[in-house]
Amino acid sequence: MLRLTGLPLQIIASLLAIGVFAATMWLWPRFGGRSWQAWLGRIGAFLATQISVLVAMGLIANGYFGFYSSWTDLLGTNGGPGTVVDHQPNAAVAITGEQKFYAQQGSNPERVGLIHEVSVKGAGSGLSTDGFVYLPPQYFQPEFAQRKFPMALVLAGYPGTPEKLISLMQYPASALEAIDQKKLPPTILVMMRPTLVNNRDTECVDVPNGPQVETFFTSDLPKALGTAYRIGTDPTNRAVIGNSTGGYCALKFALRKPDAYRAAVSLSGYYTAPIDETTGDLFGGNGQLKQENDLLWRLRNQPAAPVSLLLATAHDENNYDATQDMVKAFKAPTKLSTITLDTGGHNFHTWTREIPPALEWLGKHLTMPQAA
């Protein structure tokens, strides 16, 4: 069956809509007159054209925004009652659900991995958030039973959702392919949104007298996940990748807290936090704090951090010139790489083109924890 979010179905629906429209135009003169047959013909042609166009537009919009990930999701037939999950009091990580991951190799976790829905509480920040954890197939294979794994934090943009990282940007599928091709070590993906406080865009800042978002992601999250999963404890075992706002956060975490993440990937990210109605006052009037969250300023004025950075842009993208400034400003021991597309916008289509080479780059900068 054709996938609901797949490109082939969108092409077929679009061609069908064009065909119905062309047939309507061709047959319209035959529906002249005032007979009931002519009236029915005109109404039928009109409805067929409208419905076919709306279906094609709906499929294209759903494929882009990821409203429904499958036919069963659309029809409301995907599953029975929920499963009761018992939790330990005050657990840092609660596994609230489980999703089988389907690929060409089937759905056996030992072959394709598994996705957990999780809720994470931060001890230091007092913040909490929901997300998804993709466990690679090796996590379930007997020969890896005593092994720990590297971790890549995957951040959506604002106001994106972690669900789109799975259904639309297909991070687990791309990671599985890279692992199978030996381009990426078996890696645990932790997929989350960058905002933790209602719908406020905090830009991953420790806001003075406000939410300590940077602390959550750089301190609380690695510690919490380490209590629930076999994740390496060395900073070289951890990386962060994100698009747009998530890309800015990824770079900032590495540059400001290299003991948390030693590699970072920014897809269409920017390099300084915007201040607008969605962010509010992020710095409490503290000019120094604002400056320290300006990544270009950090590269030019702060001691270089021992981290590896990958910046993705396109010649016609808004961050292209600023990316060139970043390239000119970095210095050793910071390592910096770029992906530059000929053309690409600030959208999911661009990012899905950048994810496979970005994961391959991560494979060269993430280290597999040593065997016990």
Coordinates of C-alpha atoms in Angstrom, one line a residue:
M1 CA 0.0 0.0 0.0
L2 CA 1.2 3.5 -0.8
R3 CA 2.4 5.4 2.3
L4 CA 0.1 8.3 3.3
T5 CA 3.1 10.7 3.6
G6 CA 5.0 9.3 0.6
L7 CA 5.8 11.3 -2.5
P8 CA 4.4 8.6 -4.9
L9 CA 0.9 9.1 -3.5
Q10 CA 1.2 12.8 -3.8
I11 CA 2.3 12.6 -7.4
I12 CA -0.6 10.2 -8.3
A13 CA -3.2 12.4 -6.6
S14 CA -1.8 15.5 -8.3
L15 CA -1.9 13.8 -11.8
L16 CA -5.4 12.6 -11.1
A17 CA -6.6 16.1 -10.1
I18 CA -5.1 17.5 -13.4
G19 CA -6.7 14.7 -15.4
V20 CA -10.1 15.3 -13.8
F21 CA -9.9 19.0 -14.4
A22 CA -8.9 18.4 -18.1
A23 CA -11.8 16.0 -18.5
T24 CA -14.2 18.5 -17.0
M25 CA -13.1 21.2 -19.4
W26 CA -13.4 18.8 -22.3
L27 CA -16.8 17.5 -21.4
W28 CA -18.3 20.8 -20.2
P29 CA -19.9 21.7 -23.5
R30 CA -21.8 18.4 -23.5
F31 CA -23.4 19.4 -20.2
G32 CA -25.2 22.4 -21.7
G33 CA -29.0 22.7 -21.5
R34 CA -31.6 22.6 -18.7
S35 CA -32.4 18.9 -18.6
W36 CA -31.9 17.1 -15.4
Q37 CA -29.1 15.0 -17.0
A38 CA -27.2 18.2 -17.9
W39 CA -27.6 19.5 -14.4
L40 CA -26.3 16.3 -12.9
G41 CA -23.4 16.3 -15.3
R42 CA -22.4 19.8 -14.3
I43 CA -22.7 19.1 -10.6
G44 CA -20.8 15.8 -10.9
A45 CA -18.0 17.4 -12.9
F46 CA -17.8 20.3 -10.5
L47 CA -17.7 18.1 -7.4
A48 CA -15.2 15.6 -9.0
T49 CA -12.8 18.5 -9.8
Q50 CA -13.1 20.1 -6.4
I51 CA -12.7 16.8 -4.5
S52 CA -9.7 15.7 -6.5
V53 CA -7.9 19.0 -6.1
L54 CA -8.7 19.1 -2.4
V55 CA -7.4 15.6 -1.9
A56 CA -4.2 16.4 -3.8
M57 CA -3.6 19.5 -1.7
G58 CA -4.5 17.7 1.5
L59 CA -2.0 14.9 0.8
I60 CA 0.8 17.4 -0.1
A61 CA 0.1 19.5 3.0
N62 CA 0.0 16.3 5.2
G63 CA 3.3 15.1 3.7
Y64 CA 4.9 18.5 4.5
F65 CA 3.5 19.1 7.9
G66 CA 3.0 15.5 9.1
F67 CA -0.5 15.8 10.5
Y68 CA -1.2 12.1 10.0
S69 CA 1.7 9.6 9.7
S70 CA -0.2 6.6 8.4
W71 CA -3.6 5.4 7.0
T72 CA -4.5 3.9 10.3
D73 CA -3.6 7.2 12.0
L74 CA -5.9 9.0 9.6
L75 CA -8.8 6.5 10.0
G76 CA -8.4 6.3 13.7
T77 CA -7.8 2.5 13.6
N78 CA -4.2 2.5 14.9
G79 CA -4.4 0.5 18.0
G80 CA -6.6 -0.5 20.9
P81 CA -6.6 0.7 24.5
G82 CA -3.5 2.3 26.0
T83 CA -1.0 0.3 28.0
V84 CA -0.6 1.0 31.7
V85 CA 3.0 1.8 32.6
D86 CA 4.2 1.7 36.2
H87 CA 6.7 4.3 37.2
Q88 CA 9.1 4.7 40.1
P89 CA 8.5 7.7 42.4
N90 CA 10.4 10.8 41.2
A91 CA 12.0 8.9 38.4
A92 CA 14.1 11.1 36.2
V93 CA 13.0 9.3 33.0
A94 CA 9.5 7.8 32.7
I95 CA 8.9 5.6 29.6
T96 CA 5.3 6.4 28.8
G97 CA 4.8 4.5 25.6
E98 CA 6.4 2.3 22.9
Q99 CA 6.3 2.5 19.1
K100 CA 7.4 -0.2 16.8
F101 CA 9.7 1.0 14.1
Y102 CA 8.9 -0.3 10.6
A103 CA 11.5 -0.5 7.9
Q104 CA 12.3 -2.7 4.9
Q105 CA 14.0 -5.2 7.3
G106 CA 10.7 -5.6 9.2
S107 CA 9.8 -4.5 12.7
N108 CA 11.9 -6.7 14.9
P109 CA 13.8 -4.5 17.4
E110 CA 16.9 -6.6 16.9
R111 CA 16.9 -5.7 13.2
V112 CA 15.5 -2.1 13.1
G113 CA 15.4 -0.8 16.7
L114 CA 12.5 0.6 18.8
I115 CA 11.1 4.0 19.7
H116 CA 10.2 4.9 23.3
E117 CA 8.0 7.8 24.3
V118 CA 9.5 9.4 27.4
S119 CA 9.0 12.1 29.9
V120 CA 12.1 13.6 31.4
K121 CA 12.4 15.6 34.7
G122 CA 15.4 17.8 35.3
A123 CA 16.8 17.7 38.8
G124 CA 18.9 20.9 38.5
S125 CA 16.5 23.1 36.4
G126 CA 13.2 21.8 37.7
L127 CA 12.0 21.6 34.1
S128 CA 10.4 18.6 32.4
T129 CA 9.5 17.7 28.8
D130 CA 8.3 14.8 26.7
G131 CA 10.1 13.3 23.7
F132 CA 11.1 10.2 21.9
V133 CA 14.1 7.9 22.2
Y134 CA 15.1 5.8 19.3
L135 CA 17.1 2.7 20.3
P136 CA 19.2 1.2 17.5
P137 CA 18.9 -2.5 16.7
Q138 CA 22.3 -3.3 18.4
Y139 CA 20.8 -2.2 21.7
F140 CA 18.7 -5.4 21.7
Q141 CA 21.3 -7.8 20.2
P142 CA 22.9 -10.2 22.7
E143 CA 26.5 -9.4 21.7
F144 CA 25.9 -5.7 22.7
A145 CA 24.0 -6.6 25.9
Q146 CA 26.8 -5.1 28.1
R147 CA 27.8 -2.2 25.8
K148 CA 27.0 1.4 26.2
F149 CA 26.1 3.6 23.2
P150 CA 26.7 7.1 22.0
M151 CA 23.8 9.6 22.1
A152 CA 22.6 12.3 19.7
L153 CA 20.2 14.8 21.0
V154 CA 17.9 15.9 18.1
L155 CA 16.1 19.2 18.4
A156 CA 13.2 20.5 16.4
G157 CA 12.8 24.1 15.4
Y158 CA 10.4 26.5 17.1
P159 CA 7.4 25.8 17.3
G160 CA 8.1 22.3 16.0
T161 CA 7.2 19.0 17.6
P162 CA 9.3 15.9 18.2
E163 CA 6.7 13.8 16.3
K164 CA 7.8 15.6 13.1
L165 CA 11.4 14.5 13.7
I166 CA 10.1 10.9 13.2
S167 CA 7.3 11.2 10.6
L168 CA 8.5 14.1 8.5
M169 CA 12.2 14.4 8.9
Q170 CA 12.7 10.6 9.3
Y171 CA 15.6 10.7 11.7
P172 CA 15.3 7.1 12.9
A173 CA 15.1 5.8 9.3
S174 CA 18.1 7.9 8.2
A175 CA 20.0 6.8 11.3
L176 CA 19.2 3.1 10.7
E177 CA 20.4 3.4 7.1
A178 CA 23.7 5.1 8.2
I179 CA 24.3 2.5 10.9
D180 CA 23.7 -0.4 8.4
Q181 CA 26.1 1.3 6.0
K182 CA 28.7 1.7 8.8
K183 CA 28.7 5.4 8.4
L184 CA 27.4 6.0 11.9
P185 CA 28.1 3.9 15.0
P186 CA 25.0 2.4 16.7
T187 CA 23.6 5.6 18.2
I188 CA 20.7 6.4 20.5
L189 CA 18.6 9.3 19.2
V190 CA 16.8 11.6 21.8
M191 CA 14.2 13.6 19.9
M192 CA 12.8 16.7 21.6
R193 CA 11.5 20.3 21.0
P194 CA 13.8 23.1 22.2
T195 CA 11.1 25.0 24.2
L196 CA 10.1 23.6 27.6
V197 CA 7.8 26.3 29.1
N198 CA 4.4 26.4 27.5
N199 CA 4.8 28.0 24.1
R200 CA 7.6 30.5 25.0
D201 CA 10.6 30.4 22.7
T202 CA 13.4 30.5 25.2
E203 CA 16.1 30.0 22.6
C204 CA 17.7 27.4 25.0
V205 CA 18.8 30.2 27.4
D206 CA 19.1 30.1 31.2
V207 CA 16.8 33.0 31.6
P208 CA 17.6 35.2 34.6
N209 CA 14.9 34.5 37.2
G210 CA 13.2 32.3 34.7
P211 CA 13.4 28.8 33.1
Q212 CA 16.9 27.3 33.1
V213 CA 16.6 25.7 29.7
E214 CA 20.3 25.4 28.9
T215 CA 20.9 23.7 32.2
F216 CA 18.2 21.2 31.4
F217 CA 19.7 20.2 28.1
T218 CA 23.4 20.3 29.0
S219 CA 23.3 18.9 32.6
D220 CA 19.9 17.4 33.6
L221 CA 19.2 15.5 30.4
P222 CA 22.4 13.5 30.0
K223 CA 22.3 12.6 33.7
A224 CA 18.7 11.6 33.6
L225 CA 19.0 9.5 30.4
G226 CA 22.0 7.8 31.8
T227 CA 19.8 6.3 34.6
A228 CA 17.4 4.8 32.1
Y229 CA 19.6 3.8 29.1
R230 CA 23.0 2.4 28.4
I231 CA 24.5 5.7 27.3
G232 CA 28.2 6.6 27.4
T233 CA 29.3 9.1 30.0
D234 CA 32.2 10.7 28.1
P235 CA 31.5 14.0 26.3
T236 CA 32.9 12.5 23.1
N237 CA 30.0 10.0 23.3
R238 CA 27.4 12.8 22.9
A239 CA 26.4 15.1 20.1
V240 CA 23.5 17.4 19.3
I241 CA 21.8 18.2 16.0
G242 CA 18.9 20.5 15.2
N243 CA 17.2 22.7 12.6
S244 CA 16.5 26.4 12.8
T245 CA 16.1 27.2 16.5
G246 CA 17.3 23.7 17.3
G247 CA 20.4 24.4 15.2
Y248 CA 21.2 27.5 17.2
C249 CA 20.7 25.6 20.4
A250 CA 22.9 22.7 19.2
L251 CA 25.9 25.0 18.4
K252 CA 25.5 27.0 21.6
F253 CA 25.5 23.8 23.8
A254 CA 28.7 22.7 22.2
L255 CA 30.5 26.1 22.4
R256 CA 29.3 27.0 25.9
K257 CA 29.3 23.6 27.5
P258 CA 31.8 21.4 25.7
D259 CA 31.8 19.0 28.7
A260 CA 28.2 18.2 27.7
Y261 CA 28.5 17.8 23.9
R262 CA 31.6 17.6 21.8
A263 CA 29.9 17.7 18.4
A264 CA 27.1 19.8 17.1
V265 CA 25.2 20.1 13.8
S266 CA 23.1 23.1 12.8
L267 CA 20.7 22.8 9.8
S268 CA 19.6 26.3 8.7
G269 CA 20.5 27.6 12.2
Y270 CA 21.2 31.2 13.1
Y271 CA 23.9 32.4 15.4
T272 CA 22.3 34.9 17.8
A273 CA 19.1 34.7 19.8
P274 CA 16.3 36.9 18.4
I275 CA 14.2 39.0 20.8
D276 CA 10.5 39.2 19.8
E277 CA 7.0 38.6 21.2
T278 CA 7.6 34.8 21.3
T279 CA 10.8 35.1 23.3
G280 CA 10.1 37.9 25.8
D281 CA 13.1 39.3 27.6
L282 CA 15.7 36.4 27.6
F283 CA 18.6 38.2 29.2
G284 CA 17.0 40.4 31.9
G285 CA 18.8 43.5 30.6
N286 CA 22.2 41.8 31.1
G287 CA 24.2 42.8 28.0
Q288 CA 27.1 40.5 28.9
L289 CA 24.7 37.4 29.0
K290 CA 23.3 38.5 25.6
Q291 CA 26.8 38.8 24.2
E292 CA 27.8 35.4 25.5
N293 CA 24.9 33.8 23.7
D294 CA 26.0 35.4 20.4
L295 CA 27.9 32.5 18.7
L296 CA 29.9 34.7 16.3
W297 CA 31.0 36.9 19.1
R298 CA 32.1 33.8 21.0
L299 CA 34.2 32.5 18.1
R300 CA 35.9 35.9 17.8
N301 CA 36.4 36.8 21.4
Q302 CA 36.3 33.7 23.6
P303 CA 38.9 30.9 24.0
A304 CA 38.3 28.3 21.4
A305 CA 36.4 25.2 22.6
P306 CA 37.6 21.7 21.7
V307 CA 34.5 20.8 19.8
S308 CA 33.5 19.9 16.2
L309 CA 30.8 21.9 14.4
L310 CA 28.9 21.4 11.2
L311 CA 26.9 24.3 9.7
A312 CA 24.4 23.6 6.9
T313 CA 23.2 26.4 4.6
A314 CA 22.4 27.2 1.0
H315 CA 23.5 30.0 -1.4
D316 CA 20.1 31.5 -1.3
E317 CA 19.3 31.0 2.4
N318 CA 19.1 33.8 4.9
N319 CA 21.9 32.5 7.1
Y320 CA 24.4 32.1 4.2
D321 CA 26.4 35.3 4.8
A322 CA 26.4 34.8 8.6
T323 CA 27.6 31.2 8.0
Q324 CA 30.6 32.6 6.0
D325 CA 31.4 34.9 8.9
M326 CA 31.4 31.9 11.3
V327 CA 33.8 30.0 9.0
K328 CA 36.2 33.0 9.0
A329 CA 36.0 33.4 12.8
F330 CA 36.7 29.9 14.2
K331 CA 40.1 28.9 15.4
A332 CA 41.8 25.7 16.7
P333 CA 41.1 23.6 18.6
T334 CA 37.5 24.1 17.3
K335 CA 36.9 22.2 14.1
L336 CA 34.3 23.5 11.7
S337 CA 32.7 21.9 8.6
T338 CA 29.9 23.1 6.3
I339 CA 27.3 21.8 3.9
T340 CA 26.3 24.3 1.3
L341 CA 23.4 23.5 -1.1
D342 CA 23.1 25.3 -4.4
T343 CA 19.5 26.2 -3.5
G344 CA 17.4 25.6 -0.4
G345 CA 14.9 27.3 1.8
H346 CA 14.1 27.3 5.5
N347 CA 11.9 24.2 5.2
F348 CA 11.7 20.4 5.8
H349 CA 12.6 19.6 2.2
T350 CA 16.0 21.3 2.6
W351 CA 16.7 19.7 6.0
T352 CA 15.9 16.1 4.8
R353 CA 18.5 16.6 2.1
E354 CA 21.1 17.6 4.7
I355 CA 20.3 15.0 7.3
P356 CA 22.1 12.0 5.6
P357 CA 25.4 13.7 5.1
A358 CA 25.1 15.3 8.6
L359 CA 24.7 11.8 10.2
E360 CA 27.7 10.6 8.2
W361 CA 29.7 13.5 9.6
L362 CA 28.5 12.7 13.1
G363 CA 29.8 9.2 12.5
K364 CA 33.3 10.6 12.3
H365 CA 32.9 12.7 15.5
L366 CA 31.0 10.4 17.8
T367 CA 33.0 7.8 19.6
M368 CA 31.6 4.4 20.7
P369 CA 32.1 3.9 24.5
Q370 CA 34.7 1.3 25.3
A371 CA 33.5 -2.2 26.1
A372 CA 33.5 -3.0 29.7

